Each structure stands twice: as C-alpha cells, then as structure tokens.
PDB file of C-alpha atoms in Angstrom:
ATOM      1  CA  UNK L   9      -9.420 -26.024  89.415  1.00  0.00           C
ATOM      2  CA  UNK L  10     -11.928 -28.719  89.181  1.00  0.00           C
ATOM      3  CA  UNK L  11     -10.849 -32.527  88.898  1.00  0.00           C
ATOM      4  CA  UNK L  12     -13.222 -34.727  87.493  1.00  0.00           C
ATOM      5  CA  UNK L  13     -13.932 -37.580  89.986  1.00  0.00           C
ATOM      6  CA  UNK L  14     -13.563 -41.134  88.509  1.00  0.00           C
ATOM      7  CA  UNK L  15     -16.679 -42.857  90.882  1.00  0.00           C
ATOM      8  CA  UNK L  16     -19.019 -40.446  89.351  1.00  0.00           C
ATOM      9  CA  UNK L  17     -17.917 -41.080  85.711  1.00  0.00           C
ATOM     10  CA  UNK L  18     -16.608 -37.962  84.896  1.00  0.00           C
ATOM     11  CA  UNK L  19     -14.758 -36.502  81.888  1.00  0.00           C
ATOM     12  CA  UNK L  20     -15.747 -32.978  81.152  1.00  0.00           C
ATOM     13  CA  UNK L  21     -15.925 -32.151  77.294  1.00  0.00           C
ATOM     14  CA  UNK L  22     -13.243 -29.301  76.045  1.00  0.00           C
ATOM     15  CA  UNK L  23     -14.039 -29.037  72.348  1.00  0.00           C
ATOM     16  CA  UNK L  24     -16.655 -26.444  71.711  1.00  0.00           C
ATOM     17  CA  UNK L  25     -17.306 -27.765  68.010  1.00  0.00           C
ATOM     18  CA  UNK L  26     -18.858 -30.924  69.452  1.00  0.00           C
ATOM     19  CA  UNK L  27     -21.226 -28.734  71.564  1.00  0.00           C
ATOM     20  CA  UNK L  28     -22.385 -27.256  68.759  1.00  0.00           C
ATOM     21  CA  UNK L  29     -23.379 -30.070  66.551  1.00  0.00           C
ATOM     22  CA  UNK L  30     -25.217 -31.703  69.450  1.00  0.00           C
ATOM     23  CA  UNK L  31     -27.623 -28.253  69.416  1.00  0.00           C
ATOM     24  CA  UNK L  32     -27.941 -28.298  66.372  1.00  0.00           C
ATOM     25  CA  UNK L  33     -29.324 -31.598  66.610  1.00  0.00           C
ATOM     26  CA  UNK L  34     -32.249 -30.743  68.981  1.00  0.00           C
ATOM     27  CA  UNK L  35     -35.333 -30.778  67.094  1.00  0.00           C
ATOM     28  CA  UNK L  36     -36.858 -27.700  66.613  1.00  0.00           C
ATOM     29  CA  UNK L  37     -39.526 -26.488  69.293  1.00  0.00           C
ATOM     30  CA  UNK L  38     -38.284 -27.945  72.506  1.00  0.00           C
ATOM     31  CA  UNK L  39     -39.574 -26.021  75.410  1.00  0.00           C
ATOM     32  CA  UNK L  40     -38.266 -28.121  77.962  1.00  0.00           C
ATOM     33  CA  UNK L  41     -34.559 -30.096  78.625  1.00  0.00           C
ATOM     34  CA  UNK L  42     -33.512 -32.272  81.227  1.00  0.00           C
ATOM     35  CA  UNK L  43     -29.506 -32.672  81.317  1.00  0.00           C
ATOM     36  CA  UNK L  44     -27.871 -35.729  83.726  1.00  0.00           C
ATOM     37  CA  UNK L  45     -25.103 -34.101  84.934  1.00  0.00           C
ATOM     38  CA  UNK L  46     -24.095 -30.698  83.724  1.00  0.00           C
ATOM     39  CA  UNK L  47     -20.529 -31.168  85.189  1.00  0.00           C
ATOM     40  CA  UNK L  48     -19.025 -27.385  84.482  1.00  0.00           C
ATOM     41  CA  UNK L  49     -22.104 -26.456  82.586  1.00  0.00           C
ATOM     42  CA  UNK L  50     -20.198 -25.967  79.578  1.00  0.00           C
ATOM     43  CA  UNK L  51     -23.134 -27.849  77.649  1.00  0.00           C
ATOM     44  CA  UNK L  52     -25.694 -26.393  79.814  1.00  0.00           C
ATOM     45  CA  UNK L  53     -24.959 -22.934  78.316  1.00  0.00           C
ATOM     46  CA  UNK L  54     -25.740 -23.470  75.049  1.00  0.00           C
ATOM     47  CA  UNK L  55     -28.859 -25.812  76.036  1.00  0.00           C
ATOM     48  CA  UNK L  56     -30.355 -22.272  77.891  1.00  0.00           C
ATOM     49  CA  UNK L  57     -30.005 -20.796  74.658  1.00  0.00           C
ATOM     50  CA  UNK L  58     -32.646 -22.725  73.223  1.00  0.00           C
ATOM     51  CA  UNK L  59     -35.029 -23.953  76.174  1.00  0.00           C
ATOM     52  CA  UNK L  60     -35.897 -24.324  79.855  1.00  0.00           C
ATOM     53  CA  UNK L  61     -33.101 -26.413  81.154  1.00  0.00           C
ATOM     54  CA  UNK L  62     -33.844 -29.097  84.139  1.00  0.00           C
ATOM     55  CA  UNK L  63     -30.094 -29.904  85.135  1.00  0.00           C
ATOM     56  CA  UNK L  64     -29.821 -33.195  87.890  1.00  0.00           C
ATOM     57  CA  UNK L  65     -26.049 -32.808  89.105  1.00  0.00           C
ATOM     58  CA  UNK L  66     -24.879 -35.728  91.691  1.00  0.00           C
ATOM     59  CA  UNK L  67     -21.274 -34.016  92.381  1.00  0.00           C
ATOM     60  CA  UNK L  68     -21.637 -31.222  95.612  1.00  0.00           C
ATOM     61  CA  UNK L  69     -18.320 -29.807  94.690  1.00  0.00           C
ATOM     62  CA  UNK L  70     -20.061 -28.924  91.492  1.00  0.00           C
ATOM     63  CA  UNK L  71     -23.619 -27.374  92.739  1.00  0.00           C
ATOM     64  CA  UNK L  72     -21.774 -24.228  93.722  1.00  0.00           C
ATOM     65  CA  UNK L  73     -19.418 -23.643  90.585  1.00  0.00           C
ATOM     66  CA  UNK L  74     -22.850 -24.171  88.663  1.00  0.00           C
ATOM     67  CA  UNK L  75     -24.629 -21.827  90.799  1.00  0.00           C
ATOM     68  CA  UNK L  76     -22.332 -18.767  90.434  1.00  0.00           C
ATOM     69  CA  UNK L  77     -22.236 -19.850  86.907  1.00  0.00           C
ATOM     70  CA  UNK L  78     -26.073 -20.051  86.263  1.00  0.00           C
ATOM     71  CA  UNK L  79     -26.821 -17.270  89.008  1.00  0.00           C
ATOM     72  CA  UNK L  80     -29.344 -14.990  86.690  1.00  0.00           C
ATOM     73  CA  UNK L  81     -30.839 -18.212  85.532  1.00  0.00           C
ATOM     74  CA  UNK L  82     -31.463 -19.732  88.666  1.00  0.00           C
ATOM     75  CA  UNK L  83     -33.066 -16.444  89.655  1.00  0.00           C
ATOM     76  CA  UNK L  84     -35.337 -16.163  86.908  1.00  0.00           C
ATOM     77  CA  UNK L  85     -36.104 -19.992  86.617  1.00  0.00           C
ATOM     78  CA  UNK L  86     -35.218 -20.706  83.365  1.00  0.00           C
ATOM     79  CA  UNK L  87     -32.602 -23.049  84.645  1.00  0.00           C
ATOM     80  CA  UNK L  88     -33.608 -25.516  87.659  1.00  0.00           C
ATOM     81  CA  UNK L  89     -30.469 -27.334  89.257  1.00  0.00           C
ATOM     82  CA  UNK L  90     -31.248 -30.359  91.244  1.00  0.00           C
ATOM     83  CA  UNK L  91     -28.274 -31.555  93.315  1.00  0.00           C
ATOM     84  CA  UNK L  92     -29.486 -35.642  93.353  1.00  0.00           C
ATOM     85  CA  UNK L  93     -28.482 -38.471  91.633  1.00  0.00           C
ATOM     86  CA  UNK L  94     -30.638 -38.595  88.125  1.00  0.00           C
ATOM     87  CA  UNK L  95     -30.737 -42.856  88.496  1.00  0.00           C
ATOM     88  CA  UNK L  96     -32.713 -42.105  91.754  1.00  0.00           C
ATOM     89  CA  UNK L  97     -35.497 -40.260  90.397  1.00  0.00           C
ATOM     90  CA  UNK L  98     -38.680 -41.728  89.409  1.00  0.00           C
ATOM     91  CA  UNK L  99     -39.883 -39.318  87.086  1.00  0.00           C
ATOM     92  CA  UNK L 100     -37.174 -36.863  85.678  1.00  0.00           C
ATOM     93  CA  UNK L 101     -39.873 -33.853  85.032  1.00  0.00           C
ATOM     94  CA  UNK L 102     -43.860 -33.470  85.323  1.00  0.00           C
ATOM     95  CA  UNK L 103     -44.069 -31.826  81.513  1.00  0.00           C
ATOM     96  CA  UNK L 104     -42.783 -33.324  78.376  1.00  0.00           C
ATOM     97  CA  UNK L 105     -39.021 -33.087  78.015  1.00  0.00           C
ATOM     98  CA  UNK L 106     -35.922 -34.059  75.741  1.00  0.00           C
ATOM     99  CA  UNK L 107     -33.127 -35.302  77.043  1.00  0.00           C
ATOM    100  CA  UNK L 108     -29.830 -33.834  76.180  1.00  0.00           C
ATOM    101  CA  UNK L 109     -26.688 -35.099  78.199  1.00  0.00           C
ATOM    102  CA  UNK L 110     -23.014 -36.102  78.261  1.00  0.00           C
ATOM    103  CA  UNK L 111     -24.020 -39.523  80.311  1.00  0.00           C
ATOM    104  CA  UNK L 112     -21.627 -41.530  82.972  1.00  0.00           C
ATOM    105  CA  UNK L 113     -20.903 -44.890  80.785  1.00  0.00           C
ATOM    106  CA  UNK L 114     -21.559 -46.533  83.904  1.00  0.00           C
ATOM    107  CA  UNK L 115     -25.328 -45.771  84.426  1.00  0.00           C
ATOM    108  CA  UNK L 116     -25.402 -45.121  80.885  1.00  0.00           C
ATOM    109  CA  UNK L 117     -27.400 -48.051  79.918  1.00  0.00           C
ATOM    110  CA  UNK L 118     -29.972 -47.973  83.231  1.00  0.00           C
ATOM    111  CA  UNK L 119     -30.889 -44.146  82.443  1.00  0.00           C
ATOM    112  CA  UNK L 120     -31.449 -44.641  78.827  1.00  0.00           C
ATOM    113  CA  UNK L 121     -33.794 -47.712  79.763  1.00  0.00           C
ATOM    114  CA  UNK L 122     -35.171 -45.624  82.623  1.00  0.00           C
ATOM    115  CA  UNK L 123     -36.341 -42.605  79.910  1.00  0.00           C
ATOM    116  CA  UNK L 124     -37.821 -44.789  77.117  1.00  0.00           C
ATOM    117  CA  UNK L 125     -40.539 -46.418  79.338  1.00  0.00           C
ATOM    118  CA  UNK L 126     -40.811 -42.362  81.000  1.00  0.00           C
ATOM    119  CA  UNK L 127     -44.334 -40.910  79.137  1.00  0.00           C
ATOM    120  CA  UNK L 128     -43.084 -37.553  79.640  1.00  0.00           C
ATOM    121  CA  UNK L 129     -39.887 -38.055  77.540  1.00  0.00           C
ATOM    122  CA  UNK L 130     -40.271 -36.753  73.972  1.00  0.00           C
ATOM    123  CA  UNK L 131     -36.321 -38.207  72.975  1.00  0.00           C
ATOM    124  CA  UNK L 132     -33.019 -38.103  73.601  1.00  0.00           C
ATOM    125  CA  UNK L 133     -29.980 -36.782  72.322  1.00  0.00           C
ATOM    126  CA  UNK L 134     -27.135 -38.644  74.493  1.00  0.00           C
ATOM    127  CA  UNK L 135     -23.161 -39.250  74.374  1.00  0.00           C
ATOM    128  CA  UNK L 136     -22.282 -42.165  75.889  1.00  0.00           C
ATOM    129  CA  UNK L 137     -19.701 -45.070  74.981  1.00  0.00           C
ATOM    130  CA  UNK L 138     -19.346 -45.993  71.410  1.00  0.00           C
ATOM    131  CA  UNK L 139     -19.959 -49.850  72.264  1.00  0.00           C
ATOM    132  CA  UNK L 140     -23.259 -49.233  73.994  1.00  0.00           C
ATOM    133  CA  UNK L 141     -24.606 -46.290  70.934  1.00  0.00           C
ATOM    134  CA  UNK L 142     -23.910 -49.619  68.383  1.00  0.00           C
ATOM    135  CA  UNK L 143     -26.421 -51.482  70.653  1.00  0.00           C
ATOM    136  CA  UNK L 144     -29.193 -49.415  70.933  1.00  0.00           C
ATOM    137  CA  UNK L 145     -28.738 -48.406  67.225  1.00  0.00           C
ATOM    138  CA  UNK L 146     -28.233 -51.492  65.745  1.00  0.00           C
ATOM    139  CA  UNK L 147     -30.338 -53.123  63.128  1.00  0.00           C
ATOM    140  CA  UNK L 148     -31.207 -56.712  62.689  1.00  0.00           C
ATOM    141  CA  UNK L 149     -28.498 -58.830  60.663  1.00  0.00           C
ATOM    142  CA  UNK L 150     -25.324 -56.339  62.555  1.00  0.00           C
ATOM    143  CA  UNK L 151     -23.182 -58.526  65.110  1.00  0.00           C
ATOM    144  CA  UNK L 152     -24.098 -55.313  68.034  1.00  0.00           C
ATOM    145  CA  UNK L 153     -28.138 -56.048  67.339  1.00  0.00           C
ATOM    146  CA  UNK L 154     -29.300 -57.536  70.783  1.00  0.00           C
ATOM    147  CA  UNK L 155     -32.406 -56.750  73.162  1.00  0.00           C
ATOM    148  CA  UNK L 156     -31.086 -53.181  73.435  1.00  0.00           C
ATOM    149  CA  UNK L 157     -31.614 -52.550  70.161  1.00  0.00           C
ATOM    150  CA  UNK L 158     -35.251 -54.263  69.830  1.00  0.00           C
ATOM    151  CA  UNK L 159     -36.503 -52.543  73.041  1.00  0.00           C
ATOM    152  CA  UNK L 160     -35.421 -48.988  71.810  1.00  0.00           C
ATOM    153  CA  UNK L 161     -36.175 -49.630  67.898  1.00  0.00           C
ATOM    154  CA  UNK L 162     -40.192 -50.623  69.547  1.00  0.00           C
ATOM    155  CA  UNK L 163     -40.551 -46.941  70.219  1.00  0.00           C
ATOM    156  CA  UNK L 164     -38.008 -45.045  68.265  1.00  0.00           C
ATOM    157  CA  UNK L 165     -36.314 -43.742  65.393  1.00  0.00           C
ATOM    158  CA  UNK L 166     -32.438 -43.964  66.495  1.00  0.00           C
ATOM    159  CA  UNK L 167     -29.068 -42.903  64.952  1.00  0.00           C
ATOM    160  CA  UNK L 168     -25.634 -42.741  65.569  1.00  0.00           C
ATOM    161  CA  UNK L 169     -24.849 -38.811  64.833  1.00  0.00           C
ATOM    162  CA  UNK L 170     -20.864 -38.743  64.915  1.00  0.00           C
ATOM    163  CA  UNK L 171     -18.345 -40.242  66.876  1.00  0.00           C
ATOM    164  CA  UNK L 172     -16.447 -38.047  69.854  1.00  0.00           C
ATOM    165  CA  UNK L 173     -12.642 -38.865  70.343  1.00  0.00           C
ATOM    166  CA  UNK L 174     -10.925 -39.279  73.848  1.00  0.00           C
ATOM    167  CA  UNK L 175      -8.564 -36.120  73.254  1.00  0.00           C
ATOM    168  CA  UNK L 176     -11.931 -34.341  73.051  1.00  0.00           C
ATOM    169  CA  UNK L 177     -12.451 -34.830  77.061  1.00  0.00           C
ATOM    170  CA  UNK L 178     -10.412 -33.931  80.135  1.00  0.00           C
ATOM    171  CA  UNK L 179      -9.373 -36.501  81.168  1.00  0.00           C
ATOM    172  CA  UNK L 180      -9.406 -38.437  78.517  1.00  0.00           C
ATOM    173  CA  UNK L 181     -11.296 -41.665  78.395  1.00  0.00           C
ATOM    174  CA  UNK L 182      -9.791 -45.066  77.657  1.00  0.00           C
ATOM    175  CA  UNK L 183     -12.759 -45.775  75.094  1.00  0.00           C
ATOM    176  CA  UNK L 184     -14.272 -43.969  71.818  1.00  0.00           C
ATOM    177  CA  UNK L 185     -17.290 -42.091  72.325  1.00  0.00           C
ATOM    178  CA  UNK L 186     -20.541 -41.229  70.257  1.00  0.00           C
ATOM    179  CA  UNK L 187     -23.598 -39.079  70.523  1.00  0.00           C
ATOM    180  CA  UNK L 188     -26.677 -40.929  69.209  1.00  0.00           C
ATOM    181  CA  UNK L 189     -30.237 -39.451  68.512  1.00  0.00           C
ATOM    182  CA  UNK L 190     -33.609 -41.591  70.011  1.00  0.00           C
ATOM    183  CA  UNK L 191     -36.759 -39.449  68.570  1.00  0.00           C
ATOM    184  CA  UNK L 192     -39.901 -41.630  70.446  1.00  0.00           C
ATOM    185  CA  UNK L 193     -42.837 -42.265  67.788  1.00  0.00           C
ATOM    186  CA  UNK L 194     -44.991 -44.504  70.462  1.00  0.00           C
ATOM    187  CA  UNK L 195     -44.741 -45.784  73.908  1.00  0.00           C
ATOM    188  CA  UNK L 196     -44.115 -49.020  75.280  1.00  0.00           C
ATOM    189  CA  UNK L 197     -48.043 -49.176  76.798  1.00  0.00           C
ATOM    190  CA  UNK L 198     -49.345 -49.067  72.934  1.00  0.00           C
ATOM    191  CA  UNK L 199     -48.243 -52.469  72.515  1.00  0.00           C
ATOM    192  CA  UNK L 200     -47.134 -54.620  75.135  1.00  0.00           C
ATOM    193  CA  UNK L 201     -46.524 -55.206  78.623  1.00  0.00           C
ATOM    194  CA  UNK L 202     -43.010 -54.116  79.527  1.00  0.00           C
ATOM    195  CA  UNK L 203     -41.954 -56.486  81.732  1.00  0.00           C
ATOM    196  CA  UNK L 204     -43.204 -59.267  80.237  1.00  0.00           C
ATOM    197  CA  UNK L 205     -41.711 -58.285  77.143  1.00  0.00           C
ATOM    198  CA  UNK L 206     -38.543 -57.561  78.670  1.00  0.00           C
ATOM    199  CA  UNK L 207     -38.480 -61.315  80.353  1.00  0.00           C
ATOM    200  CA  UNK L 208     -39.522 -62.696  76.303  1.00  0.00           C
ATOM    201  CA  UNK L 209     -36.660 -60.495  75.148  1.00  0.00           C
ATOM    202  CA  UNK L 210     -34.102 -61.545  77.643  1.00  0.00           C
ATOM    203  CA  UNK L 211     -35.096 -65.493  76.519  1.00  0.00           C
ATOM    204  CA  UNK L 212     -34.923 -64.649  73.194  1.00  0.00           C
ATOM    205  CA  UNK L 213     -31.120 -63.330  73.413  1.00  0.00           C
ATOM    206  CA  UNK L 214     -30.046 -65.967  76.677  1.00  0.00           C
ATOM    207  CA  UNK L 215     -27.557 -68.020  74.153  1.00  0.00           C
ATOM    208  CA  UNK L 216     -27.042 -65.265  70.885  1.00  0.00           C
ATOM    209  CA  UNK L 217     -25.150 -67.563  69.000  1.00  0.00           C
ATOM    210  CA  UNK L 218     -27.213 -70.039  69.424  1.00  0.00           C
ATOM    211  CA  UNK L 219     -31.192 -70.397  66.871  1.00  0.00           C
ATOM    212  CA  UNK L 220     -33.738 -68.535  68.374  1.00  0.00           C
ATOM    213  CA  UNK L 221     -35.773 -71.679  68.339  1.00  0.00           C
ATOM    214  CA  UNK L 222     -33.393 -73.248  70.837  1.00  0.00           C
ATOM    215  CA  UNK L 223     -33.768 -70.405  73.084  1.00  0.00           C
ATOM    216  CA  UNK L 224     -37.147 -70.069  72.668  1.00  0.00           C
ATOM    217  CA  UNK L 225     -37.481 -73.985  72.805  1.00  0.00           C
ATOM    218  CA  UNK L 226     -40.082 -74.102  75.338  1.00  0.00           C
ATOM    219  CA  UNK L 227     -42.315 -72.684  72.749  1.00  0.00           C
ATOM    220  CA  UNK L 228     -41.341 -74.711  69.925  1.00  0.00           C
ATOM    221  CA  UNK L 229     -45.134 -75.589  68.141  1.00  0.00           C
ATOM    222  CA  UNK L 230     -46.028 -71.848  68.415  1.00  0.00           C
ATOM    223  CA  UNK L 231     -42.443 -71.001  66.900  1.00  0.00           C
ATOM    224  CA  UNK L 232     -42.747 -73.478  63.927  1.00  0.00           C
ATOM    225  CA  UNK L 233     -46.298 -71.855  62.773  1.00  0.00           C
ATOM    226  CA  UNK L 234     -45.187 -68.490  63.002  1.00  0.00           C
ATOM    227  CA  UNK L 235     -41.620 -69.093  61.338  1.00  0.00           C
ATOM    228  CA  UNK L 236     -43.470 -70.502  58.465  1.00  0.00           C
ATOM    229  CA  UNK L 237     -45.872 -67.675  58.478  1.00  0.00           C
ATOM    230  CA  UNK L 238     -43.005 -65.311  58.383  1.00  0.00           C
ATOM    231  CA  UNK L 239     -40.976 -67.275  55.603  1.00  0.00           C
ATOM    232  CA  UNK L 240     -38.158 -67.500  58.767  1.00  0.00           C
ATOM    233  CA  UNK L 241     -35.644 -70.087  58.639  1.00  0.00           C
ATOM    234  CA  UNK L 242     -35.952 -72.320  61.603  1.00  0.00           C
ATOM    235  CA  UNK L 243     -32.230 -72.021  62.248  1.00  0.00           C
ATOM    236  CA  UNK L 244     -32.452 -68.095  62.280  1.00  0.00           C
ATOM    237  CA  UNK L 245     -30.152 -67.216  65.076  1.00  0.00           C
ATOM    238  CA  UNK L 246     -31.681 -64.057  67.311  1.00  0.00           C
ATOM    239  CA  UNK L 247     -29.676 -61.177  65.561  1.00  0.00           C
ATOM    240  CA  UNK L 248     -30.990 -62.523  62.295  1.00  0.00           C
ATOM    241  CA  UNK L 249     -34.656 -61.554  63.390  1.00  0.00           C
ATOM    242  CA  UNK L 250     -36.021 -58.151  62.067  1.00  0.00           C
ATOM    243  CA  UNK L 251     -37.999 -56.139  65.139  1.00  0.00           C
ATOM    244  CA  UNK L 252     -41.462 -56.473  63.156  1.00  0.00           C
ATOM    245  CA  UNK L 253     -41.203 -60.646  63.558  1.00  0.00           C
ATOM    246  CA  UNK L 254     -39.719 -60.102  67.181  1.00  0.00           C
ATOM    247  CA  UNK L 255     -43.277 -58.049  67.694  1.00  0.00           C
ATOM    248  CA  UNK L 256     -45.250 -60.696  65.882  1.00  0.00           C
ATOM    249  CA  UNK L 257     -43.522 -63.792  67.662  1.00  0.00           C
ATOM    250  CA  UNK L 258     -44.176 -61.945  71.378  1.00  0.00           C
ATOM    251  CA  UNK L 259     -47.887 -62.013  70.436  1.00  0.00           C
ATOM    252  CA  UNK L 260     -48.338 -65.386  70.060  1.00  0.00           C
ATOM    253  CA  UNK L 261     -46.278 -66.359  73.311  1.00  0.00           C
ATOM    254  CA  UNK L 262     -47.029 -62.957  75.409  1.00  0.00           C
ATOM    255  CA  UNK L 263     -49.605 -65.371  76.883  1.00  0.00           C
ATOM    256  CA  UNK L 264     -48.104 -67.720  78.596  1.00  0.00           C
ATOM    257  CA  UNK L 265     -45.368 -65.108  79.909  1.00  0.00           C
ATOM    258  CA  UNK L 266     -47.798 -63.223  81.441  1.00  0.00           C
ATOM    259  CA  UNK L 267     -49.053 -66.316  83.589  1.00  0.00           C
ATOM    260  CA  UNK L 268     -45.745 -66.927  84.717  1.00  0.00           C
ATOM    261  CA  UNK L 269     -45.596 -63.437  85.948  1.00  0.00           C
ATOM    262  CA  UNK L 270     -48.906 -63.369  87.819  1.00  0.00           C
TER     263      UNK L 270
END
C-alpha cells in the first residue's frame, strides 16, 4: 500500500466521478498533456484516453508503481514519465501542450505562474485549493480579486468548474478544493514586459485596502489624468479597478518602471 507523503503535497483522489468531469472538460483536439504529478496514475488513465500524456512525477516510490502501471504505454510512447520535480523545469514540453493536473497547494501558485508566461502552453485545467482558484478567477469588485487575478485574466479566459470535497481524497485535506479552467487567448509578450508589469502590479496591490492612488502615489499627476479619462474615482481602492484600466494605467507609467529596472 502506498502512503501519500505530506512534504510532497500529496492526497491521491478516490472518487472516479470527479475524474470524469475534469475530461470532459478538456477542450476538444488536444494532442498533447503534461500532468504534475500523476501520483497512482489514477487521472493519468483516463488523460491516455484522449492524448499523448507528458507525466513529471517527483515521488521515486511512485516511478515504479507508475511504470508497471503504464508499461505498454511507456513502450509505445504514448505516455512519457519524467521522474523530476515539475517546479525545476524550464520548459515543461517542446510542442504545444495543456495542462491537466491534481497540483501540490504548496507549489500550486509558482507552477500556475510558471505555465502562463510558458509559449508552449495552450491552458490549463488544474485542482488546487479553493482559496487560491477564487484568486486567479476573480473579477474586479470581489474581495479575492488581487494581482493573481489581473496577471491570469491578461491572457485568459478562467473559471471555477466545481468544487472537490476533502472526503473525495485519501487522506483527506484540511481545506476545500476546486478545479478551475485557464483557456490562454494571448501571451504576456503581446502586450507588456512581464517583469516590469509584475513589479507595477505588485505596487498596485502593496496596501489593498488602501486607494490605488496612495499606492501608486509616486505617480500621482499621471494617475489623476488617466482616472479622469477613465471616469475612475480617485479613491478607487485596487480591487475596485477593472483589468482593461489596470492595462491602460501600466501604459502610461510602464515607462518609468522600466528605467528602474535597467
């Protein structure tokens, strides 16, 4: 019997139903899936019904369970298992790929990250803790909407598909989770410079409950024109700001961030 190991974040799913309505979820035509962390391969086996499966699995107790499992797979490459830790990797696959994986809440947030700004990643179809799905989901005006949600909303359509309970997992976890969709419609190189709109992003949400102006205060006569321009309120706090004025904002400041970064 396998035991999940608590460093590596692991709580295998046991409910076949929720396997199902994450396939069916995959849009159609996907040729090619990565999976972080196939654990007993339980979602792995359906995933090699529909595609190529590229399967990064940290856990060496688990590389040989998978490879008995997988054995005529393996041998005719339609499944590639890559016994490394996923975070590690610079580029998860060569060709385009979807992402479809029951993710360790503890790198949760630094792989999803890690993917968007990845060219070769067509989307994602992830479960990871409810708390950090509401953040990359969220939509200006909700109490969850943060940087998360403007960096992922930039380049994607994204939805929360259904909540998974903790009875659903062995063990169980201590915290609700989700599965939640990201379908990528452009990447981050159409429009800005990453990390200098990460750095505007991380000013922008520094103090959340405090106006974006204040944050931003080192930019305050740019701010004032374009708040007018935008019919903001100049006490607009920075989840009251909709992702198309976050966009417009960063290109009349992008400037001056990008000097401090040279």
């Amino acid at each position: 019997m396998v035991r999940a190991k608590k460093h590596y974040g692991q709580n295998f799913l046991n409910d076949k139903s929720i396997l199902d309505k994450i396939i069916q979820a995959i849009p159609n035509g996907i040729e090619n899936i990565v999976e972080i962390g196939p654990g007993l391969g339980d979602l792995t086996q359906e995933l090699l019904k529909i595609s190529n499966v590229k399967a990064y699995e940290i856990d060496s107790d688990l590389i040989p369970l998978l490879q008995n499992k997988f054995q005529k797979e393996l041998e005719c490459g339609r499944l590639n298992l890559i016994h490394k830790d996923a975070s590690e990797i610079a580029c998860l696959d060569e060709k385009k790929y979807f992402l479809v994986a029951n993710l360790p809440y503890y790198i949760a947030s630094h792989l999803i990250l890690k993917v968007l700004e990845d060219e070769n990643c067509l989307g994602l179809i992830v479960m990871v803790q409810k708390e950090m799905a509401l953040k990359f989901c969220a939509k200006y005006g909700e109490k969850d909407f943060s940087a998360l949600g403007i960096l992922s909303a930039t380049i994607c359509d994204c939805e929360i598909l259904f909540d998974v309970n903790p009875e659903y997992f062995s063990p169980p976890p201590k915290v609700m989770s989700a599965v939640m969709k990201m379908i990528k419609f452009r990447e981050y190189k159409d429009f800005c410079h990453l990390d200098t709109f990460k750095r505007f992003l991380k000013e922008c949400f520094k103090s959340p409950r405090k106006q974006l102006m204040g944050n931003l205060k080192n930019h305050k006569a740019k701010l004032e024109e374009i708040f007018q321009e935008l019919n903001l309120k100049l006490n607009s706090r920075p989840h009251e700001i909709c992702v198309d004025s976050y966009l417009k904002i960063y290109e009349k400041v992008k400037e001056e961030y990008e000097r401090k970064q040279q």
